[in-house]
Each structure stands twice: as C-alpha cells, then as structure tokens.
C-alpha cells in the first residue's frame, strides 16, 4: 500500500483487490521479506517499503496493553480483536528483528523482543480459548505445532543477535516439543494439536496430521541443527522431513496434500 503503508493480500485474477484488510501476521511477513531483501541484496526501495510498513503497524497495530490486533483496515482501524493466541506477536517479532538489522535502529529490536515475550505469555495462559478453524477441535490452552514452528524460525535467527539464556531455553523447548511431544510414534508423523500440558488428546485431534506445518517446521529445524552443528539432530530431522513429504505426496495427480487423518476408516 503506497499510500498508507503495509500490505493488502487478497487480489483477484485481474489484479483488483477483493478487500483491503491487513492481517497482522502478513504485515510481519511483509516487513521481514523487504528487510531481508535489503539486508542481502540492497535496494533502497526495499528499505523504504519496510520502513513504511513498520511505521504503519507501530502507529495502528498495537492494542492497549501491548498485544497486536489481529487485523486492520487499509487506513489502520482495527478490524479484529487483540491477538488471543500469541501468533501475531511472533510474526511481528520476526519482521521487526529483520528490520532492526536493515535500519540499524535499536527500537525495532526492543519491540521485537517485547512482542515475542508477550506472545509467549499469551500462549502459556491455560485459560486462553480461541477456535482455530483448521483443527478438528479447539479447547482452552490448546498447544499447536504451528506456534513452535514460528518460534523456531524466529529464535534460530534472534539468538545469534541477542545472546540470552532465556531465549536459548525457549528455543530448546520448541525443538523438544516438535521432536518429542508432537511426534506420534504410532503413525511416525507429527500431530498438530496437544493439550495444554503437551499430552496427546483422546479425541479427533489425536490422529490429525497437519502436513503443511510439519514440513515447514522440519526445514526450519534443519537450519537450527546447522546452527548448533548437531549432525544427529540434522539427520533425524531430515528423516522426518522425508517421511512427512512422502505422506503428503499425491501419487495419482501430483502435488502435496495439506493435512490428513492418520487412521483409515
């Protein structure tokens, strides 16, 4: 959005906008993308797009209390409530961290760290309850692999810029959760959903495999294994990445399925 800043992400085939809503997680992703392009390839236009996005979200996107709104309209008016899950804080932290490197400013980094802290605080509240839409069931305190996925890709980069034992510990927690808690040895696939205590639920979530998140998470863990110089972790993640990609592959028509139920009827 050259007029207001930020990104509108719903377009028709002719290039017209279906709507001008600005999802906060896509503002974080767009901020990261243009900051990353500037950091690695230069181009003042990328830095300017990133700056306009940062200015827009900082001015309009923060709710009272410091959480990020779920979405804004084109002008910056909230169209969704404050983030009830903690996700938005992670996406914004990722974008702000990359922008801090591009701009050389400390303020975006401080906000990135605060956004991550607040996102984790929300996620660790056992009373939170927000229907997710893509899982068979949602219930208070639900744990999802997707949260650990975004935590992993964010912290693999962030801990290299901000040496902090608490960040390292949270990254260790994410790796353990994905490799040991969400991993279902019966199916040799990762569940998407666990209960608040990271235990496998006795309902339809037990055999719900969200292959898209699992594949994303595994390639992110490959980067973390490289950072750690941990060959055994790298090999195990590689094996599980191949397993999930094989499960997702459509042998008949080609392409990859997004999700499956592990039990056959």
C-alpha atoms as one frame of an Amber mdcrd trajectory, in Angstrom:
protein
   0.000   0.000   0.000   1.958   3.009  -1.293  -0.447   5.451   0.333  -0.754
   4.158   3.898   1.954   1.512   4.218   1.614  -2.179   4.890   0.296  -4.944
   2.666  -3.094  -5.942   1.258  -3.033  -9.635   0.389  -6.336 -10.565  -1.266
  -6.362  -9.920  -5.016  -8.489 -11.253  -7.861  -7.016 -12.633 -11.083  -7.255
  -9.224 -12.768  -5.212  -7.571 -10.016  -8.141  -5.858  -8.296  -8.419  -6.103
  -4.521 -11.068  -8.440  -3.137 -10.749  -6.460   0.093  -8.186  -4.122   1.632
  -7.880  -5.814   5.020  -4.387  -6.022   6.503  -3.822  -9.186   8.523  -1.201
  -8.503  11.163   0.740 -11.703  10.540   1.102 -10.759   6.873   2.323  -7.309
   7.875   5.040  -9.072   9.879   5.853 -11.361   6.963   5.980  -8.460   4.508
   8.159  -6.448   6.857  10.534  -9.413   7.138  10.605 -10.013   3.380  11.565
  -6.485   2.335  14.011  -6.107   5.223  15.629  -9.432   4.277  15.877  -8.393
   0.625  17.546  -5.141   1.627  19.929  -6.884   4.032  21.063  -9.409   1.426
  20.657  -7.671  -1.931  20.370  -3.957  -1.211  17.840  -1.709  -2.909  16.567
   1.439  -1.228  13.032   0.613  -2.403  13.009  -2.452  -0.131  14.157  -0.425
   2.852  11.513   2.220   2.168   8.752  -0.404   1.877   9.917  -1.949   5.142
  10.026   1.436   6.885   6.528   2.374   5.709   5.249  -0.953   6.993   6.997
  -0.594  10.348   5.637   2.947  10.759   2.106   1.814   9.863   1.939  -1.153
  12.242   3.581   0.642  15.159   1.159   3.551  14.791  -2.014   1.481  14.384
  -1.396  -2.171  15.222  -0.761  -2.194  18.966  -3.777  -2.639  21.224  -3.941
  -1.142  24.735  -1.795  -3.375  26.900   0.716  -4.086  24.136  -0.773  -7.014
  22.186  -1.092  -6.759  18.413  -4.515  -6.558  16.793  -5.374  -9.471  14.519
  -6.152  -7.203  11.562  -6.572  -3.616  10.424  -8.405  -1.928   7.587  -6.488
  -0.050   4.934  -6.325   3.164   6.974  -5.255   1.364  10.155  -8.503   0.988
  12.081  -8.717  -2.329  13.982 -10.974  -4.925  12.338 -10.143  -7.755  14.717
  -9.557  -8.152  18.448  -6.163  -8.200  20.168  -4.300 -11.425  19.411  -5.846
 -14.190  21.585  -3.250 -16.855  20.742   0.164 -15.159  20.683   0.829 -15.842
  16.991   0.761 -12.224  15.848   3.461 -11.300  18.337   5.771 -13.925  16.835
   5.250 -12.810  13.242   5.728  -9.169  14.182   8.845 -10.028  16.201  10.311
 -11.799  13.168   9.691  -8.796  10.921  10.894  -6.234  13.441  14.072  -8.203
  14.149  14.984  -8.279  10.461  14.066  -4.594  10.091  16.314  -3.692  13.036
  19.247  -5.149  11.077  18.234  -3.222   7.961  17.710   0.120   9.693  20.448
  -0.125  12.320  17.941   1.068  14.938  17.613  -0.484  18.398  13.957   0.451
  18.889  12.585  -2.188  16.455  14.720  -4.831  18.167  13.369  -3.833  21.582
   9.821  -4.079  20.252  10.612  -7.448  18.641  11.771  -8.851  21.982   8.756
  -7.430  23.798   6.400  -8.793  21.117   7.906 -12.256  21.439   7.734 -12.149
  25.238   4.111 -11.066  25.200   3.203 -13.649  22.552   4.667 -16.435  24.685
   2.899 -15.084  27.755  -0.427 -15.290  25.917   0.331 -18.770  24.605   1.230
 -20.004  28.098  -2.090 -18.916  29.573  -4.070 -22.103  30.221  -7.361 -20.179
  30.148  -6.997 -18.790  26.623  -9.601 -20.175  24.255  -9.816 -19.248  20.598
 -11.350 -21.583  17.974  -8.631 -22.190  15.387 -10.793 -23.270  12.479  -8.364
 -25.744  10.925  -8.217 -28.307  13.747 -10.993 -30.848  14.452 -11.424 -29.478
  17.987 -10.291 -26.404  19.882 -10.232 -26.129  23.653  -8.719 -23.932  26.362
  -4.935 -23.849  26.387  -4.573 -25.838  23.159  -0.962 -26.358  22.053  -0.258
 -26.346  18.328   2.819 -27.311  16.369   2.462 -24.094  14.358   3.390 -21.962
  17.359   6.600 -23.922  17.895   7.279 -23.668  14.163   7.279 -19.860  14.147
   9.166 -19.798  17.454  11.902 -21.959  15.937  12.467 -19.919  12.793  12.394
 -16.673  14.791  14.727 -17.752  17.584  17.249 -19.519  15.328  17.976 -16.042
  13.984  17.281 -13.986  17.100  19.637 -15.834  19.468  22.517 -15.042  17.129
  21.830 -11.328  17.559  20.782 -11.313  21.225  22.680 -13.781  23.431  20.128
 -14.529  26.142  19.798 -17.769  28.158  16.020 -17.331  28.324  15.746 -17.191
  24.534  18.034 -20.209  24.200  15.898 -22.106  26.716  12.697 -21.277  24.828
  14.314 -22.448  21.593  15.358 -25.708  23.285  11.757 -26.088  24.427  10.463
 -25.626  20.864  12.891 -28.204  19.456  11.985 -30.709  22.179   8.263 -30.123
  21.684   8.426 -30.750  17.941  10.800 -33.716  18.066   9.386 -35.470  21.143
   5.953 -34.179  22.151   4.198 -33.571  18.814   5.905 -36.601  17.259   3.486
 -39.545  17.259   5.484 -42.801  17.206   2.394 -44.849  16.270   1.989 -43.024
  12.951   5.599 -41.824  12.655   4.174 -38.378  11.928   3.733 -35.183  13.937
   0.404 -34.295  15.481  -0.649 -30.680  15.102  -2.552 -30.483  18.383  -1.764
 -31.350  22.006  -3.440 -30.287  25.216  -2.019 -27.560  27.444   0.353 -29.994
  29.181   1.680 -31.230  25.806  -0.176 -34.524  26.156  -1.943 -36.226  23.259
  -5.719 -35.711  23.434  -8.204 -38.568  23.295 -10.342 -37.088  20.519 -10.170
 -36.454  16.768  -7.093 -34.274  17.211  -5.168 -37.441  18.139  -4.815 -38.552
  14.506  -4.993 -35.115  12.854  -1.762 -34.526  10.929  -1.272 -31.027   9.511
   1.357 -31.912   6.933   1.919 -28.336   5.809   3.063 -27.178   9.238   5.061
 -30.357   9.809   7.019 -29.934   6.565   7.627 -26.233   7.265   8.754 -26.988
  10.805  11.214 -29.657   9.696  13.059 -27.443   7.229  13.277 -24.764   9.905
  14.738 -27.332  12.292  17.358 -28.217   9.661  18.579 -24.613   9.930  18.652
 -24.869  13.718  20.596 -28.141  13.545  23.141 -26.436  11.277  23.432 -23.530
  13.710  24.076 -25.976  16.539  26.430 -28.109  14.386  24.367 -31.070  15.604
  24.675 -33.814  12.981  22.454 -36.290  14.818  19.615 -33.756  15.031  20.121
 -32.845  11.361  19.885 -36.478  10.285  16.789 -37.174  12.394  15.015 -34.056
  11.139  15.934 -34.980   7.550  14.415 -38.423   8.025  11.193 -36.982   9.427
  11.001 -34.312   6.721  11.181 -37.058   4.091   8.532 -39.047   5.967   6.075
 -36.130   6.033   6.710 -35.199   2.407   6.097 -38.811   1.412   2.834 -38.780
   3.367   1.752 -35.558   1.720   2.606 -36.545  -1.859  -0.332 -37.307  -4.179
   0.740 -40.366  -6.198  -2.241 -40.046  -8.540  -2.324 -36.387  -9.589   0.908
 -34.970  -8.183   1.373 -32.188  -5.657   1.104 -32.289  -1.883  -1.852 -32.672
   0.447  -2.101 -30.184   3.279  -3.478 -32.448   6.015  -4.671 -35.980   6.686
  -6.301 -38.218   9.266  -3.784 -40.927  10.131  -6.411 -43.572  10.865  -8.147
 -45.115   7.891 -11.848 -45.900   8.145
